[in-house]
mmCIF file of C-alpha atoms and ligand atoms in Angstrom:
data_model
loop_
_atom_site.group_PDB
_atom_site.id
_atom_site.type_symbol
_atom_site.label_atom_id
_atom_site.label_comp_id
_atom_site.label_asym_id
_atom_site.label_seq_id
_atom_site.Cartn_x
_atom_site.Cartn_y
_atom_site.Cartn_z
ATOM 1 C CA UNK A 22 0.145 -0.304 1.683
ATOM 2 C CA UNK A 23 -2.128 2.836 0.323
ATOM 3 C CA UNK A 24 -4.610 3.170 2.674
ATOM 4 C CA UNK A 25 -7.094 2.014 5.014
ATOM 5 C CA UNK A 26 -9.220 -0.089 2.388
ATOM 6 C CA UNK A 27 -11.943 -0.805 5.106
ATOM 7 C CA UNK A 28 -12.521 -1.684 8.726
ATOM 8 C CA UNK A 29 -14.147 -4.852 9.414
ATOM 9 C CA UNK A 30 -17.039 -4.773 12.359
ATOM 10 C CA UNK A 31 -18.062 -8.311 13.739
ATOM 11 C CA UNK A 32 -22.058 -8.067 14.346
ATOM 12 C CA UNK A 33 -24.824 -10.210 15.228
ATOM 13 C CA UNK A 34 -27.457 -9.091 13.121
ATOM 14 C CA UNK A 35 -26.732 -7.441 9.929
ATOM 15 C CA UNK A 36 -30.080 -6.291 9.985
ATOM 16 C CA UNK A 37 -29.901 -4.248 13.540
ATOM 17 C CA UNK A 38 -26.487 -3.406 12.658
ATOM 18 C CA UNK A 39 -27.138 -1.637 8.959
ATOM 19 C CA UNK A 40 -30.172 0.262 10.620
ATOM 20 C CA UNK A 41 -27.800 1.958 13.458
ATOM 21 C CA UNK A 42 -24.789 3.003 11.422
ATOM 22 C CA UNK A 43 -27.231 4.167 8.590
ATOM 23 C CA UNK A 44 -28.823 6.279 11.868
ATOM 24 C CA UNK A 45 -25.249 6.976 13.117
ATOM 25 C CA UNK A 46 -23.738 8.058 9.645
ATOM 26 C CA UNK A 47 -27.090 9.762 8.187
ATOM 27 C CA UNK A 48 -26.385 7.215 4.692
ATOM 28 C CA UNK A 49 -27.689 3.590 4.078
ATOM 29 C CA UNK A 50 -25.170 0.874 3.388
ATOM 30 C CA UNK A 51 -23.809 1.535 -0.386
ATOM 31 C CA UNK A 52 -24.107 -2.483 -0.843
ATOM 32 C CA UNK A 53 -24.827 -5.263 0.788
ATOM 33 C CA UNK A 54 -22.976 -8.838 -0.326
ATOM 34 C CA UNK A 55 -22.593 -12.719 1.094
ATOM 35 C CA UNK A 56 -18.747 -14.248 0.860
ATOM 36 C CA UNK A 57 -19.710 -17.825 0.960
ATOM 37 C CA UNK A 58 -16.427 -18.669 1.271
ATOM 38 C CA UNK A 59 -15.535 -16.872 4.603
ATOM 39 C CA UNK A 60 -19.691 -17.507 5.742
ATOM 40 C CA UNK A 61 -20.362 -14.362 6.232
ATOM 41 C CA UNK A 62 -22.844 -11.457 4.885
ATOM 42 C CA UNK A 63 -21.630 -7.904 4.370
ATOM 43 C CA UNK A 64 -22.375 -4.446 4.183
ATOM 44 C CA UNK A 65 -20.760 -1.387 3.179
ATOM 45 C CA UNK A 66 -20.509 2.126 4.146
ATOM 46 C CA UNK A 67 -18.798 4.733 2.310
ATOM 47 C CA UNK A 68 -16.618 6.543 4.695
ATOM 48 C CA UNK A 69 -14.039 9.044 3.232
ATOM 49 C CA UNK A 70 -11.714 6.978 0.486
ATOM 50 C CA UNK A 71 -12.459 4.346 2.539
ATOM 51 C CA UNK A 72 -15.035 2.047 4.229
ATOM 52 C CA UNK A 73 -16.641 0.716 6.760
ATOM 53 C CA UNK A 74 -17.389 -3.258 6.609
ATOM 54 C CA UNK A 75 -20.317 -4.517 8.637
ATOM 55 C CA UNK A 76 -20.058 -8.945 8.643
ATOM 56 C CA UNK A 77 -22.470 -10.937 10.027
ATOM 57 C CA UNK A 78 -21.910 -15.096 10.367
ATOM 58 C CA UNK A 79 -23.904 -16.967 8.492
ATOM 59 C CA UNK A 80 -22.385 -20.304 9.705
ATOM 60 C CA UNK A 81 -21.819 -21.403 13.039
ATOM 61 C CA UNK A 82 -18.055 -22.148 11.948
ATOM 62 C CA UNK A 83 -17.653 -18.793 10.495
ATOM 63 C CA UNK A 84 -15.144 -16.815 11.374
ATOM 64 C CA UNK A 85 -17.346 -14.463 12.504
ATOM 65 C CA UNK A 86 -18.841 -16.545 14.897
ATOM 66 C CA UNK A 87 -15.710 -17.797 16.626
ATOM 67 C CA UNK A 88 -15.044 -13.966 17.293
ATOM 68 C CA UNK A 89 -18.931 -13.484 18.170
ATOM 69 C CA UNK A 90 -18.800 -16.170 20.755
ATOM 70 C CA UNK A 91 -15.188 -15.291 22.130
ATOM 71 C CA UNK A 92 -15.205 -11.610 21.828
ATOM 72 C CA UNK A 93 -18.687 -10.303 21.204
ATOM 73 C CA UNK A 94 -19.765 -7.437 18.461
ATOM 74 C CA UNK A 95 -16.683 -4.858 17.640
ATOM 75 C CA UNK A 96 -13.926 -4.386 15.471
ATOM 76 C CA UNK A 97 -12.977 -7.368 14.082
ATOM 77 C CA UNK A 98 -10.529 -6.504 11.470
ATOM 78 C CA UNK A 99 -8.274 -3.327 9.683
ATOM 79 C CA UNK A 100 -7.763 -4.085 6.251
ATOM 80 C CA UNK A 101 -5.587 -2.101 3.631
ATOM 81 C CA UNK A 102 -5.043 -1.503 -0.204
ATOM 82 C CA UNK A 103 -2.148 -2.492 -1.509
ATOM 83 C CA UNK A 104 -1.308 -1.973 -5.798
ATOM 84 C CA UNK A 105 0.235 -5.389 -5.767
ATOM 85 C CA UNK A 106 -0.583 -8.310 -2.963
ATOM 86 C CA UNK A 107 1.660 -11.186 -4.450
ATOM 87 C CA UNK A 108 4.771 -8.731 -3.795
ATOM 88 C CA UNK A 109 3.195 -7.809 -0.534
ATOM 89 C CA UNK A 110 2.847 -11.297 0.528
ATOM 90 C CA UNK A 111 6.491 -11.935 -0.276
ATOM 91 C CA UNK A 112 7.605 -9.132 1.540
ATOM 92 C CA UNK A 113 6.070 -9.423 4.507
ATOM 93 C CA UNK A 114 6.812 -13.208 5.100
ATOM 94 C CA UNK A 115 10.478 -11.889 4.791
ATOM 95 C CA UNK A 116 9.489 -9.649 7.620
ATOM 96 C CA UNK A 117 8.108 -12.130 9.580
ATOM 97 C CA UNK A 118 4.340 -11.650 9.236
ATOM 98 C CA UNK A 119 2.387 -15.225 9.229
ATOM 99 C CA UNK A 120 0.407 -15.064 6.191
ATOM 100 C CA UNK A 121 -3.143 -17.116 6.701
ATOM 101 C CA UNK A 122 -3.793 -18.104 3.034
ATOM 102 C CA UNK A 123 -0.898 -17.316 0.886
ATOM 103 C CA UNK A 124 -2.802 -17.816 -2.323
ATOM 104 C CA UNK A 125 -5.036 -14.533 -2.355
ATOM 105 C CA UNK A 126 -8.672 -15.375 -2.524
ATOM 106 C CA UNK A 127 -11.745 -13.396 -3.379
ATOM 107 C CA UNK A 128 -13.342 -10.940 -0.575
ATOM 108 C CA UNK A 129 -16.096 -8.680 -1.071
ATOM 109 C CA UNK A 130 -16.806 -5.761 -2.807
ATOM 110 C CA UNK A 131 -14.123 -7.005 -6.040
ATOM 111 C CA UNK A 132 -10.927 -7.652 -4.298
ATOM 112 C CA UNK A 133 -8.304 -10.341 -3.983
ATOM 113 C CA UNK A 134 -7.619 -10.609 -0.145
ATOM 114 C CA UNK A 135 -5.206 -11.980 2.177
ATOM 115 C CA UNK A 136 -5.048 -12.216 5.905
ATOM 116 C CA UNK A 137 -2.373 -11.907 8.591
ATOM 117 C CA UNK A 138 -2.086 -13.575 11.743
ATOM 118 C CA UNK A 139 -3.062 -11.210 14.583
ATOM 119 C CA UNK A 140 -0.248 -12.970 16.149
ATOM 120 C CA UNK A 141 2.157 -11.344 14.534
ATOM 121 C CA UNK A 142 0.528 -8.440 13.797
ATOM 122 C CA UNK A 143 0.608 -6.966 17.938
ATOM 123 C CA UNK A 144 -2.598 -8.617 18.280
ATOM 124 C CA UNK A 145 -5.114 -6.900 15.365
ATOM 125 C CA UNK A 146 -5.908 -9.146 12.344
ATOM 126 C CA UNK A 147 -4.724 -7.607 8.969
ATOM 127 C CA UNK A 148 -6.451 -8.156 5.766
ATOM 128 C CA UNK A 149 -4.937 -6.891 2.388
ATOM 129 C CA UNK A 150 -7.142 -6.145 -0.428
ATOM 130 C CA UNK A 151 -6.311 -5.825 -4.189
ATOM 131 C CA UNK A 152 -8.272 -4.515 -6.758
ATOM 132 C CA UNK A 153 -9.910 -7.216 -8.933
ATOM 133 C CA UNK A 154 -9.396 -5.684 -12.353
HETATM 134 C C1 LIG B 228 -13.176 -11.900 2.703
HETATM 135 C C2 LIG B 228 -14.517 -11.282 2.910
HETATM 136 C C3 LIG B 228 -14.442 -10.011 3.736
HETATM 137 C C4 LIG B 228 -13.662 -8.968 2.941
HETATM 138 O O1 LIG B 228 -13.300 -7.916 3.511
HETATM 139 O O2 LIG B 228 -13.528 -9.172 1.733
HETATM 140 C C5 LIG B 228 -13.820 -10.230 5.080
HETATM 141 O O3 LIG B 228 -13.184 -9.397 5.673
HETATM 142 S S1 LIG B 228 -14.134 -11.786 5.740
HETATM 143 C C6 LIG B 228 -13.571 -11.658 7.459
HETATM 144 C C7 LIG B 228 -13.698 -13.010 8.110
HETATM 145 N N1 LIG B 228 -12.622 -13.887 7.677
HETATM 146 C C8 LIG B 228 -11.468 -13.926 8.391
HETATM 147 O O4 LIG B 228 -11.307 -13.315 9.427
HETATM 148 C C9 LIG B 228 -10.389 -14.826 7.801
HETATM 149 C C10 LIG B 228 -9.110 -14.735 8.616
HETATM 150 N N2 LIG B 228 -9.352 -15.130 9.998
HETATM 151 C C11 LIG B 228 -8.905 -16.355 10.469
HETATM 152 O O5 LIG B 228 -8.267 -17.127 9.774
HETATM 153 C C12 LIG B 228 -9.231 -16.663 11.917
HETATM 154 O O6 LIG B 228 -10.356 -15.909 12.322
HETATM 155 C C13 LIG B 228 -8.044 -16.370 12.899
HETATM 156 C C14 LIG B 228 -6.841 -17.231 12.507
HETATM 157 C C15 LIG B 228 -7.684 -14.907 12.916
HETATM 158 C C16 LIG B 228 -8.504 -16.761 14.292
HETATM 159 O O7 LIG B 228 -8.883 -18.105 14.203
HETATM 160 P P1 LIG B 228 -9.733 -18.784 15.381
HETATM 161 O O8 LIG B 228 -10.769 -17.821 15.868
HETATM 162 O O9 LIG B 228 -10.187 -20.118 14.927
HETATM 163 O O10 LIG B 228 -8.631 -19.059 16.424
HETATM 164 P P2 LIG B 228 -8.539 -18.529 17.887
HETATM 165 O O11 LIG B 228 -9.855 -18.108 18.413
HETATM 166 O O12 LIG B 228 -7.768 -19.566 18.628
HETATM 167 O O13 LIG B 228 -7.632 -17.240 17.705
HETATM 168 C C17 LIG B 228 -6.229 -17.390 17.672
HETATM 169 C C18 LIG B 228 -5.716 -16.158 18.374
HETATM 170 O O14 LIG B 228 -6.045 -15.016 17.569
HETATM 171 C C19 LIG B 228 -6.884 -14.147 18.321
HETATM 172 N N3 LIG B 228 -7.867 -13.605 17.397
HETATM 173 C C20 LIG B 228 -8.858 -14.270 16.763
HETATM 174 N N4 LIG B 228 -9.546 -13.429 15.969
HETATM 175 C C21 LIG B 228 -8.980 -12.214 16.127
HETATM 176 C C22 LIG B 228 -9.231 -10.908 15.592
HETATM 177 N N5 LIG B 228 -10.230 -10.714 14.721
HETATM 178 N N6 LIG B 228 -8.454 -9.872 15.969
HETATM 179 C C23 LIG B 228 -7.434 -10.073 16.858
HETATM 180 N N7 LIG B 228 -7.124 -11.272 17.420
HETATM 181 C C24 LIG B 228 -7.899 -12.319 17.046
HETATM 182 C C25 LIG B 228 -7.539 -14.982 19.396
HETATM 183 O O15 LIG B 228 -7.904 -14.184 20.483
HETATM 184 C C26 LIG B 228 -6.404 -15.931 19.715
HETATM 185 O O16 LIG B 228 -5.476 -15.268 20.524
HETATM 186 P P3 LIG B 228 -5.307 -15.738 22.065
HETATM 187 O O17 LIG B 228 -4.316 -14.786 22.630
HETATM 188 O O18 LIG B 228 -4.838 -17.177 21.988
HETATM 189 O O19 LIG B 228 -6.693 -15.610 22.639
HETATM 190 CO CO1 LIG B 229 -12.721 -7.338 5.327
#
């Protein structure tokens, strides 16, 4: 793993949400983009060589819901770069790590993506992000 790729913040409104960080970090979102796949819509501050991920539900069986209703607004997820996520999924089942969808699927902001089960991960959900060349 390279580096923190992005952290992922659960919110309610991605509305409310994009006008307080863009207060809070003194920048507006660099891009804003729905993953119908994972019913959610995102935005994305540029923080460093890496990011902050703002997701918002968009169905009620989102995700992002689930953790909305359970947990309420916060950190919902750490995710990482890695140069090669096949090998990375290989290794890490040998380690141990549950793997959620072991056929990498498309995230936002161009990246293949995988997720780990915070169960095995001490309790905070993983995502690995590839490059989408
Ligand atoms: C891909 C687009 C974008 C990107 O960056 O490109 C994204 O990041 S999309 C992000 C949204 N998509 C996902 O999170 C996909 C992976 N997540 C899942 O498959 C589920 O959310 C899962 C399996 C983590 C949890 O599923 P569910 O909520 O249906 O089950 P439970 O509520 O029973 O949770 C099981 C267990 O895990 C704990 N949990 C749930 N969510 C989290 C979390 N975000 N961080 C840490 N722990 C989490 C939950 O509390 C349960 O534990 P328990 O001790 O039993 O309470
Ligand atoms: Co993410």
């Amino acid at each position: 793993m390279k580096k923190i790729e992005h952290i992922g913040i659960a919110v309610k409104s991605l509305q409310d949400s994009n006008e307080m960080y863009t207060k809070l970090f003194g920048k507006q979102p660099y891009k804003t983009e729905a993953v119908a796949s994972e019913a959610v819509n995102t935005s994305f501050f540029e923080m460093g060589d890496s990011k902050i991920e703002l997701l918002e539900a968009t169905k009620e069986d989102s995700p992002i819901a689930k953790f909305l209703e359970k947990r309420g607004e916060g950190i919902h997820h750490i995710a990482y770069a890695v140069d090669d996520i096949k090998a990375e999924i290989n290794r890490l089942k040998s380690e141990g790590f549950t793997i959620l969808n072991e056929t990498p699927k498309k995230g936002a902001d161009n990246k293949w993506v995988v997720f780990l089960h915070p169960k095995t991960t001490g309790g905070v959900l993983i995502e690995l992000c590839q490059d989408i060349d």
